[in-house]
Structure formats: structure tokens, C-alpha cells
XYZ file of C-alpha atoms in Angstrom:
164
model
C 131.687 -27.100 52.233
C 131.781 -24.989 55.096
C 134.674 -23.996 57.747
C 132.919 -26.363 59.926
C 132.361 -29.211 57.979
C 136.083 -29.273 57.510
C 136.633 -28.811 60.825
C 134.823 -31.796 62.053
C 136.177 -34.080 59.127
C 139.735 -33.319 60.188
C 138.785 -33.894 63.978
C 137.619 -37.126 63.111
C 140.756 -37.640 60.604
C 142.884 -37.071 63.898
C 140.838 -39.378 66.110
C 140.887 -42.408 63.709
C 144.610 -41.532 63.105
C 144.322 -41.880 59.088
C 147.382 -39.892 57.483
C 146.488 -40.300 53.672
C 143.470 -38.267 53.481
C 143.205 -34.299 52.261
C 140.348 -32.226 53.074
C 139.657 -29.294 50.480
C 136.874 -26.532 51.021
C 135.052 -26.252 47.692
C 131.377 -27.190 46.211
C 130.523 -29.758 43.911
C 129.601 -27.502 40.891
C 133.617 -26.193 40.676
C 135.727 -28.877 42.288
C 138.702 -27.365 43.315
C 140.938 -30.367 42.013
C 143.182 -30.494 38.654
C 142.048 -32.279 35.715
C 142.170 -36.438 35.800
C 143.494 -36.318 39.274
C 140.859 -38.549 41.149
C 140.310 -42.222 40.865
C 136.855 -42.757 42.363
C 134.119 -40.035 43.144
C 132.136 -41.175 46.124
C 129.065 -38.894 47.076
C 125.526 -39.497 49.404
C 122.811 -37.837 48.205
C 124.399 -34.906 46.884
C 123.571 -34.271 43.401
C 119.969 -34.484 43.764
C 120.060 -31.034 45.671
C 122.308 -29.222 43.105
C 120.541 -26.635 40.815
C 123.085 -27.382 38.090
C 123.332 -31.206 37.751
C 124.859 -30.852 34.382
C 127.867 -28.584 35.440
C 128.136 -31.140 38.675
C 128.678 -34.302 36.182
C 131.028 -32.444 33.863
C 132.841 -31.734 36.930
C 133.111 -35.234 37.851
C 134.189 -36.141 34.456
C 136.977 -33.275 34.262
C 138.795 -34.578 37.780
C 138.443 -38.320 37.174
C 141.587 -39.982 35.711
C 140.809 -42.059 32.359
C 139.391 -45.158 33.842
C 137.952 -43.644 36.679
C 134.817 -44.320 38.228
C 131.933 -42.447 39.655
C 129.732 -44.133 42.419
C 127.259 -42.245 44.064
C 124.005 -43.142 45.922
C 120.895 -40.596 45.201
C 117.769 -40.094 44.867
C 115.918 -40.835 41.958
C 112.765 -40.478 40.160
C 111.095 -43.708 38.725
C 108.487 -42.132 36.334
C 107.329 -38.555 35.950
C 106.582 -36.485 38.598
C 103.940 -33.978 39.154
C 104.452 -30.430 38.540
C 103.147 -29.313 41.747
C 105.878 -31.569 43.879
C 109.048 -30.267 41.495
C 107.868 -26.701 42.775
C 107.936 -27.340 46.249
C 110.947 -25.807 48.295
C 110.289 -27.829 51.202
C 110.600 -31.162 49.118
C 113.661 -30.204 47.356
C 115.229 -29.828 51.160
C 114.002 -33.315 51.675
C 116.183 -34.376 48.498
C 112.674 -34.883 46.599
C 112.101 -32.111 44.195
C 115.439 -31.625 42.726
C 115.504 -36.025 41.753
C 116.601 -36.513 38.183
C 114.285 -39.112 36.463
C 116.183 -42.102 36.011
C 116.536 -41.872 31.703
C 117.663 -38.265 32.751
C 119.986 -39.090 34.992
C 121.405 -41.760 32.514
C 121.241 -39.218 29.423
C 123.665 -36.714 31.689
C 125.884 -39.139 32.504
C 126.299 -40.163 28.838
C 126.252 -36.203 27.843
C 129.057 -35.708 30.194
C 131.281 -38.529 28.503
C 130.622 -41.087 31.114
C 130.448 -45.149 30.267
C 129.074 -48.106 31.590
C 126.060 -46.255 33.537
C 124.117 -48.023 35.752
C 121.299 -47.276 38.142
C 120.502 -50.044 40.817
C 117.728 -49.437 43.133
C 118.295 -50.087 46.729
C 115.034 -48.970 47.967
C 111.470 -47.546 46.521
C 109.908 -45.443 48.589
C 105.912 -45.784 49.709
C 103.216 -43.317 50.632
C 103.614 -44.895 54.013
C 107.616 -43.474 53.662
C 106.413 -40.076 52.278
C 104.188 -39.723 55.326
C 106.556 -40.702 57.931
C 109.331 -37.934 56.234
C 106.227 -35.076 55.940
C 105.411 -35.723 59.690
C 103.477 -32.418 60.699
C 102.736 -30.978 57.060
C 99.148 -30.586 56.869
C 99.501 -31.666 53.151
C 101.337 -34.983 54.060
C 98.379 -36.836 52.621
C 98.039 -35.441 49.594
C 101.565 -35.479 49.074
C 102.238 -39.061 50.001
C 99.757 -40.660 47.454
C 101.056 -38.559 44.679
C 104.842 -39.953 45.180
C 103.867 -43.061 46.261
C 106.729 -45.575 44.360
C 108.022 -42.528 42.167
C 111.166 -42.275 44.035
C 113.927 -44.733 45.237
C 117.447 -44.611 46.709
C 119.703 -45.841 43.778
C 123.410 -46.661 43.714
C 124.423 -44.493 40.480
C 127.663 -45.496 38.761
C 129.562 -44.942 35.514
C 133.229 -45.041 34.468
C 135.329 -42.462 32.659
C 136.496 -43.984 29.274
C 140.402 -45.416 29.924
C 142.599 -44.198 27.104
C 143.066 -46.168 24.255
């Protein structure tokens, strides 16, 4: 996404002597690749910070080859989140406020054209996790109680239908 990130990635590629990798500068809402050109899309905790998740999933679907797979790790909401949590910019930056509710995530993937949609929880976050994450925030205790058990890290998987 930035020149600095690209430089670091290319340096790591050089150090690892990897030849079959190419890095492109772009953003997740406008992937700089042609239609049906990618076998697999992987992402780690990025979709939840995008303001236009529908566009992200449409772009993922567009660039995947028929039969291609989406395999991401993301923060997912397990149940309705209080509005005051959704509005907090500091929690957006911590990947909390922008997270999709599980049913909505699945619905958006299906709407984009994906099939075989699956959300597999990998960790359920507790109020103690929230307090640790918000250490130093005067409202940490109150926020922690409101988000206890409502967020999870999850593997989100889906497939673009294969050609018949």
C-alpha cells in the first residue's frame, strides 16, 4: 500500500531468495490485477478496517479465477455491538469498530457471488483481552464489559464458483 511497505517486502523477498513473487502497489478496494487472474486471496485482519467492505469483496471476486478461493483471517462480531462502540475512532484503529457481524459477513460474501462460505472462530475475546488492549484508556473498564465475548478472530473462507 505504501512505498515503504513495498521496499520492505522486496528486501524480505531478496533475503529469502524467492523468485516467484511480485509485489504491486494498490489498495484493497481497487486491486491492480486483471479479472480472473488469481488462484487464492489471503488477508490478515484488513477487511475489517476498510470503509467499503462490499467493494473489497466485489474486487476479490473479480480478480479470482473460477474455482478460486478466499481465505482470510479477520475480526468478526458474534452478536450486536453497541452503537457507542461502533462510533469510536480509537476502536476502529484497533480493528474492533469496523468489524462485520458474522451473518452480515456471510451475506456480503454471498452477495458478491461467493459460495461455500464458512466462518471458523479461532479466538473469542474477553473483557480481560479488551482491558489489556485498551490499557491506559480511562474508559477501558466500561468498554471491556460491553465487548466481552462479542468479538472473535476467525478464518473466513469462500470460493468463487467454478465454470460449468
